[in-house]
PDB file of C-alpha atoms in Angstrom:
ATOM      1  CA  ARG K 280      89.292  79.702  98.156  1.00 69.00           C
ATOM      2  CA  THR K 281      85.881  80.845  98.314  1.00 74.00           C
ATOM      3  CA  LEU K 282      84.614  84.495  98.176  1.00 75.00           C
ATOM      4  CA  LEU K 283      82.536  85.503 100.865  1.00 80.00           C
ATOM      5  CA  VAL K 284      80.749  88.426 100.502  1.00 79.00           C
ATOM      6  CA  PHE K 285      78.870  90.312 103.107  1.00 81.00           C
ATOM      7  CA  ASP K 286      75.732  92.492 102.584  1.00 80.00           C
ATOM      8  CA  LEU K 287      75.909  95.740 104.813  1.00 84.00           C
ATOM      9  CA  ASP K 288      72.312  96.362 102.825  1.00 85.00           C
ATOM     10  CA  ALA K 289      71.183  93.483 104.879  1.00 83.00           C
ATOM     11  CA  PRO K 290      73.158  91.844 107.742  1.00 80.00           C
ATOM     12  CA  ILE K 291      71.117  89.571 108.953  1.00 86.00           C
ATOM     13  CA  THR K 292      71.936  87.250 106.269  1.00 85.00           C
ATOM     14  CA  GLY K 293      75.720  87.393 107.114  1.00 85.00           C
ATOM     15  CA  TRP K 294      78.121  86.312 105.487  1.00 86.00           C
ATOM     16  CA  GLN K 295      77.645  84.427 101.636  1.00 83.00           C
ATOM     17  CA  ALA K 296      79.771  82.589  99.765  1.00 82.00           C
ATOM     18  CA  LEU K 297      79.776  84.181  96.258  1.00 77.00           C
ATOM     19  CA  THR K 298      77.821  82.553  93.285  1.00 73.00           C
ATOM     20  CA  GLY K 299      79.026  82.287  89.947  1.00 71.00           C
ATOM     21  CA  SER K 300      82.820  82.406  89.695  1.00 73.00           C
ATOM     22  CA  GLY K 301      83.537  83.514  93.681  1.00 69.00           C
ATOM     23  CA  VAL K 302      86.526  80.514  93.353  1.00 79.00           C
ATOM     24  CA  THR K 303      89.963  81.872  93.960  1.00 84.00           C
ATOM     25  CA  PRO K 304      92.293  80.959  90.706  1.00 91.00           C
ATOM     26  CA  THR K 305      95.023  81.000  92.873  1.00 95.00           C
ATOM     27  CA  PRO K 306      94.777  78.979  96.236  1.00 93.00           C
ATOM     28  CA  ARG K 307      96.686  81.249  98.377  1.00 94.00           C
ATOM     29  CA  ARG K 308      96.943  82.179 102.048  1.00 94.00           C
ATOM     30  CA  GLY K 309      98.483  86.070 103.117  1.00 94.00           C
ATOM     31  CA  ALA K 310      97.917  87.875  99.840  1.00 96.00           C
ATOM     32  CA  ALA K 311      97.666  91.816 100.141  1.00 96.00           C
ATOM     33  CA  THR K 312      94.234  92.926  98.944  1.00 94.00           C
ATOM     34  CA  ALA K 313      92.873  96.110  98.071  1.00 95.00           C
ATOM     35  CA  VAL K 314      89.321  97.432  95.971  1.00 94.00           C
ATOM     36  CA  PHE K 315      89.873  99.564  92.888  1.00 96.00           C
ATOM     37  CA  ASP K 316      87.078 101.163  90.209  1.00 96.00           C
ATOM     38  CA  GLY K 317      84.993  98.460  92.043  1.00 94.00           C
ATOM     39  CA  LYS K 318      86.948  94.700  91.731  1.00 95.00           C
ATOM     40  CA  LEU K 319      89.812  93.453  94.091  1.00 94.00           C
ATOM     41  CA  TYR K 320      92.912  92.627  93.652  1.00 97.00           C
ATOM     42  CA  VAL K 321      94.557  90.398  95.502  1.00 96.00           C
ATOM     43  CA  ILE K 322      98.242  90.309  95.295  1.00 98.00           C
ATOM     44  CA  GLY K 323     101.025  87.913  96.007  1.00 97.00           C
ATOM     45  CA  GLY K 324     100.454  85.584  99.002  1.00 96.00           C
ATOM     46  CA  LEU K 325     101.818  81.622  99.450  1.00 95.00           C
ATOM     47  CA  ASN K 326     100.961  78.230  98.997  1.00 96.00           C
ATOM     48  CA  ALA K 327     102.787  74.991  98.581  1.00 95.00           C
ATOM     49  CA  ALA K 328     104.161  75.937  95.649  1.00 93.00           C
ATOM     50  CA  GLY K 329     106.371  79.125  97.729  1.00 94.00           C
ATOM     51  CA  PHE K 330     105.848  82.757  97.737  1.00 96.00           C
ATOM     52  CA  LEU K 331     103.994  84.036  95.058  1.00 97.00           C
ATOM     53  CA  ASP K 332     103.812  87.579  93.014  1.00 98.00           C
ATOM     54  CA  VAL K 333     100.760  86.813  91.294  1.00 98.00           C
ATOM     55  CA  VAL K 334      97.991  89.539  90.696  1.00 98.00           C
ATOM     56  CA  GLU K 335      94.974  88.670  90.113  1.00 97.00           C
ATOM     57  CA  VAL K 336      91.292  90.505  89.662  1.00 96.00           C
ATOM     58  CA  PHE K 337      87.938  89.843  90.507  1.00 94.00           C
ATOM     59  CA  ASP K 338      85.073  92.055  88.523  1.00 93.00           C
ATOM     60  CA  PRO K 339      81.976  91.729  90.821  1.00 89.00           C
ATOM     61  CA  GLU K 340      79.591  92.351  87.743  1.00 90.00           C
ATOM     62  CA  GLN K 341      80.849  90.070  85.414  1.00 90.00           C
ATOM     63  CA  LYS K 342      82.004  87.852  88.748  1.00 87.00           C
ATOM     64  CA  ARG K 343      84.727  86.546  86.947  1.00 91.00           C
ATOM     65  CA  TRP K 344      88.731  86.706  87.377  1.00 94.00           C
ATOM     66  CA  GLU K 345      91.589  87.597  85.502  1.00 96.00           C
ATOM     67  CA  ARG K 346      95.583  87.710  85.819  1.00 97.00           C
ATOM     68  CA  LYS K 347      96.831  89.883  85.421  1.00 98.00           C
ATOM     69  CA  THR K 348     100.623  91.293  85.528  1.00 98.00           C
ATOM     70  CA  PRO K 349     102.520  90.081  88.284  1.00 98.00           C
ATOM     71  CA  CYS K 350     104.755  91.927  91.155  1.00 97.00           C
ATOM     72  CA  PRO K 351     107.653  92.571  90.673  1.00 96.00           C
ATOM     73  CA  VAL K 352     108.868  91.023  94.634  1.00 94.00           C
ATOM     74  CA  ALA K 353     106.706  87.249  95.670  1.00 96.00           C
ATOM     75  CA  PHE K 354     105.382  87.813  98.848  1.00 96.00           C
ATOM     76  CA  GLN K 355     102.840  86.914 101.784  1.00 96.00           C
ATOM     77  CA  SER K 356     101.499  89.275 104.336  1.00 94.00           C
ATOM     78  CA  ALA K 357     103.087  92.910 103.105  1.00 95.00           C
ATOM     79  CA  THR K 358     100.401  95.971 103.245  1.00 93.00           C
ATOM     80  CA  ILE K 359      99.035  98.123 100.255  1.00 94.00           C
ATOM     81  CA  ILE K 360      97.184 101.238 100.002  1.00 91.00           C
ATOM     82  CA  GLN K 361      95.410 102.905  96.864  1.00 90.00           C
ATOM     83  CA  ALA K 362      96.747 106.542  95.946  1.00 86.00           C
ATOM     84  CA  HIS K 363      95.834 108.461  92.875  1.00 85.00           C
ATOM     85  CA  GLY K 364      94.964 105.564  91.124  1.00 91.00           C
ATOM     86  CA  HIS K 365      97.887 103.062  92.062  1.00 94.00           C
ATOM     87  CA  LEU K 366      98.080 100.328  94.201  1.00 95.00           C
ATOM     88  CA  ILE K 367     101.241 100.520  97.040  1.00 93.00           C
ATOM     89  CA  VAL K 368     102.390  96.954  98.475  1.00 95.00           C
ATOM     90  CA  PHE K 369     104.609  97.330 101.245  1.00 93.00           C
ATOM     91  CA  GLY K 370     107.093  94.989 102.296  1.00 92.00           C
ATOM     92  CA  GLY K 371     105.818  91.405 103.357  1.00 94.00           C
ATOM     93  CA  GLU K 372     108.236  88.336 103.681  1.00 94.00           C
ATOM     94  CA  ASN K 373     110.115  86.415 101.440  1.00 93.00           C
ATOM     95  CA  PHE K 374     113.239  84.294 102.117  1.00 87.00           C
ATOM     96  CA  ASP K 375     116.161  85.912 103.408  1.00 77.00           C
ATOM     97  CA  ASP K 376     119.778  85.115 102.522  1.00 74.00           C
ATOM     98  CA  ASN K 377     120.180  82.406 104.666  1.00 81.00           C
ATOM     99  CA  GLY K 378     117.242  80.779 103.796  1.00 84.00           C
ATOM    100  CA  ASN K 379     114.506  82.066 106.789  1.00 84.00           C
ATOM    101  CA  ILE K 380     111.108  83.372 105.544  1.00 87.00           C
ATOM    102  CA  GLY K 381     112.041  86.765 107.372  1.00 88.00           C
ATOM    103  CA  PRO K 382     110.372  90.144 106.503  1.00 90.00           C
ATOM    104  CA  ILE K 383     111.540  92.286 103.307  1.00 91.00           C
ATOM    105  CA  GLY K 384     111.493  96.350 102.670  1.00 89.00           C
ATOM    106  CA  ASN K 385     110.375  96.688  99.527  1.00 92.00           C
ATOM    107  CA  VAL K 386     107.934  99.029  97.600  1.00 92.00           C
ATOM    108  CA  SER K 387     105.897  98.380  94.720  1.00 95.00           C
ATOM    109  CA  GLN K 388     103.635 100.215  93.161  1.00 94.00           C
ATOM    110  CA  TYR K 389     100.935  99.410  90.317  1.00 97.00           C
ATOM    111  CA  ASP K 390      99.209 100.736  87.590  1.00 97.00           C
ATOM    112  CA  PRO K 391      95.758  99.087  87.136  1.00 97.00           C
ATOM    113  CA  VAL K 392      94.085 100.911  84.626  1.00 97.00           C
ATOM    114  CA  GLU K 393      98.373 100.596  82.400  1.00 98.00           C
ATOM    115  CA  ASP K 394      98.853  96.909  84.089  1.00 98.00           C
ATOM    116  CA  ILE K 395     102.453  98.560  85.331  1.00 98.00           C
ATOM    117  CA  TRP K 396     104.970  97.986  88.194  1.00 98.00           C
ATOM    118  CA  SER K 397     106.623  99.780  89.576  1.00 95.00           C
ATOM    119  CA  VAL K 398     109.348  99.538  92.412  1.00 93.00           C
ATOM    120  CA  ARG K 399     110.110 102.284  94.180  1.00 89.00           C
ATOM    121  CA  GLU K 400     112.392 103.410  97.175  1.00 85.00           C
ATOM    122  CA  SER K 401     112.549 100.687 100.173  1.00 86.00           C
ATOM    123  CA  MET K 402     111.219 101.401 103.398  1.00 84.00           C
ATOM    124  CA  ILE K 403     113.826 101.979 105.911  1.00 81.00           C
ATOM    125  CA  THR K 404     112.791  99.082 108.112  1.00 82.00           C
ATOM    126  CA  PRO K 405     111.945  95.713 106.485  1.00 86.00           C
ATOM    127  CA  ARG K 406     108.867  95.073 108.093  1.00 87.00           C
ATOM    128  CA  SER K 407     105.240  91.899 107.574  1.00 88.00           C
ATOM    129  CA  LYS K 408     102.118  92.245 108.636  1.00 88.00           C
ATOM    130  CA  SER K 409     101.720  95.905 109.005  1.00 85.00           C
ATOM    131  CA  VAL K 410      99.343  98.402 108.552  1.00 82.00           C
ATOM    132  CA  ALA K 411      99.302 100.875 106.540  1.00 84.00           C
ATOM    133  CA  GLY K 412      96.869 103.732 105.339  1.00 81.00           C
ATOM    134  CA  ARG K 413      97.045 107.239 103.682  1.00 81.00           C
ATOM    135  CA  LEU K 414      95.967 110.932 105.357  1.00 79.00           C
ATOM    136  CA  CYS K 415      96.328 114.205 103.764  1.00 77.00           C
ATOM    137  CA  LYS K 416      99.404 113.170 101.126  1.00 73.00           C
ATOM    138  CA  THR K 417     100.870 111.032 103.976  1.00 77.00           C
ATOM    139  CA  ASN K 418     101.552 107.607 103.183  1.00 77.00           C
ATOM    140  CA  TYR K 419     101.735 105.534 106.898  1.00 78.00           C
ATOM    141  CA  VAL K 420     103.274 102.057 107.501  1.00 81.00           C
ATOM    142  CA  VAL K 421     102.997 101.187 111.015  1.00 77.00           C
ATOM    143  CA  THR K 422     103.186  98.319 113.016  1.00 76.00           C
ATOM    144  CA  GLY K 423     104.128  95.199 111.993  1.00 76.00           C
ATOM    145  CA  GLU K 424     107.306  92.725 112.330  1.00 78.00           C
ATOM    146  CA  GLU K 425     110.692  93.210 111.483  1.00 74.00           C
ATOM    147  CA  GLU K 426     112.237  88.900 112.751  1.00 64.00           C
ATOM    148  CA  GLY K 427     110.445  86.373 110.904  1.00 50.00           C
ATOM    149  CA  PRO K 428     108.501  82.988 111.456  1.00 51.00           C
ATOM    150  CA  ALA K 429     111.214  81.164 110.618  1.00 48.00           C
ATOM    151  CA  PRO K 430     112.522  78.553 112.907  1.00 48.00           C
ATOM    152  CA  ASN K 431     113.824  79.254 116.495  1.00 49.00           C
ATOM    153  CA  GLN K 432     113.050  83.257 115.745  1.00 52.00           C
ATOM    154  CA  THR K 433     110.084  85.152 117.319  1.00 52.00           C
ATOM    155  CA  PRO K 434     108.280  88.039 115.747  1.00 53.00           C
ATOM    156  CA  VAL K 435     109.134  90.850 117.224  1.00 54.00           C
ATOM    157  CA  PRO K 436     107.662  94.388 117.016  1.00 54.00           C
ATOM    158  CA  VAL K 437     108.859  97.166 114.184  1.00 57.00           C
ATOM    159  CA  PRO K 438     109.394  99.888 117.464  1.00 56.00           C
ATOM    160  CA  VAL K 439     109.285 102.803 114.719  1.00 58.00           C
ATOM    161  CA  ASN K 440     106.637 104.223 112.062  1.00 66.00           C
ATOM    162  CA  GLU K 441     107.867 105.833 108.833  1.00 69.00           C
ATOM    163  CA  GLU K 442     106.126 108.087 106.516  1.00 68.00           C
ATOM    164  CA  TYR K 443     105.932 108.768 103.284  1.00 64.00           C
ATOM    165  CA  GLN K 444     104.911 112.188 101.669  1.00 63.00           C
ATOM    166  CA  GLU K 445     104.053 112.855  97.918  1.00 58.00           C
ATOM    167  CA  ASP K 446     107.097 114.859  96.792  1.00 52.00           C
ATOM    168  CA  GLN K 447     105.531 118.449  95.387  1.00 47.00           C
ATOM    169  CA  GLU K 448     107.820 118.355  92.576  1.00 48.00           C
ATOM    170  CA  GLU K 449     107.402 116.012  90.507  1.00 49.00           C
ATOM    171  CA  ASP K 450     103.751 113.692  90.724  1.00 48.00           C
ATOM    172  CA  GLU K 451     103.896 110.448  92.607  1.00 45.00           C
ATOM    173  CA  VAL K 452     106.995 110.288  93.829  1.00 46.00           C
ATOM    174  CA  PHE K 453     107.473 109.779  97.963  1.00 47.00           C
ATOM    175  CA  THR K 454     110.567 110.659 100.188  1.00 48.00           C
ATOM    176  CA  ARG K 455     110.763 109.949 103.651  1.00 51.00           C
ATOM    177  CA  VAL K 456     110.272 112.284 106.401  1.00 49.00           C
TER     178      VAL K 456
END
């Protein structure tokens, strides 16, 4: 639960535990993380209580954590990007209708300034453990797994990648291409 930092200006020191309030308030694994406006956002994850919708933000200047509005979907193993002042969370894992852990296709958009979530159109292929990036106004979600780690299931790599382009007619609306 301790927040570790690596100072690129002093790489000889290696990884160091952050002093002060560097302990995350919610123990978890599999959270999505992003940096926005100099703050670290830790979203979702899994712990003994189950899948989490918890959003916590670390301010390194103040050395303190703050809890924000929960994500509309609890998950672990999602991917996240920053676009136009928003954080966009793609996929992850949660329980399916049979009670097994499996990938989800949810897309949630967070406005850190207003502390508001909105639900976007779901991905074509539900996936977890994917990688996302933004290039030339297009958000790419690649790789990942389309089967979860439930008993008797083998993770299956996703054979198709997806991209979401911004609709030029309406600000911050994404369509599939």
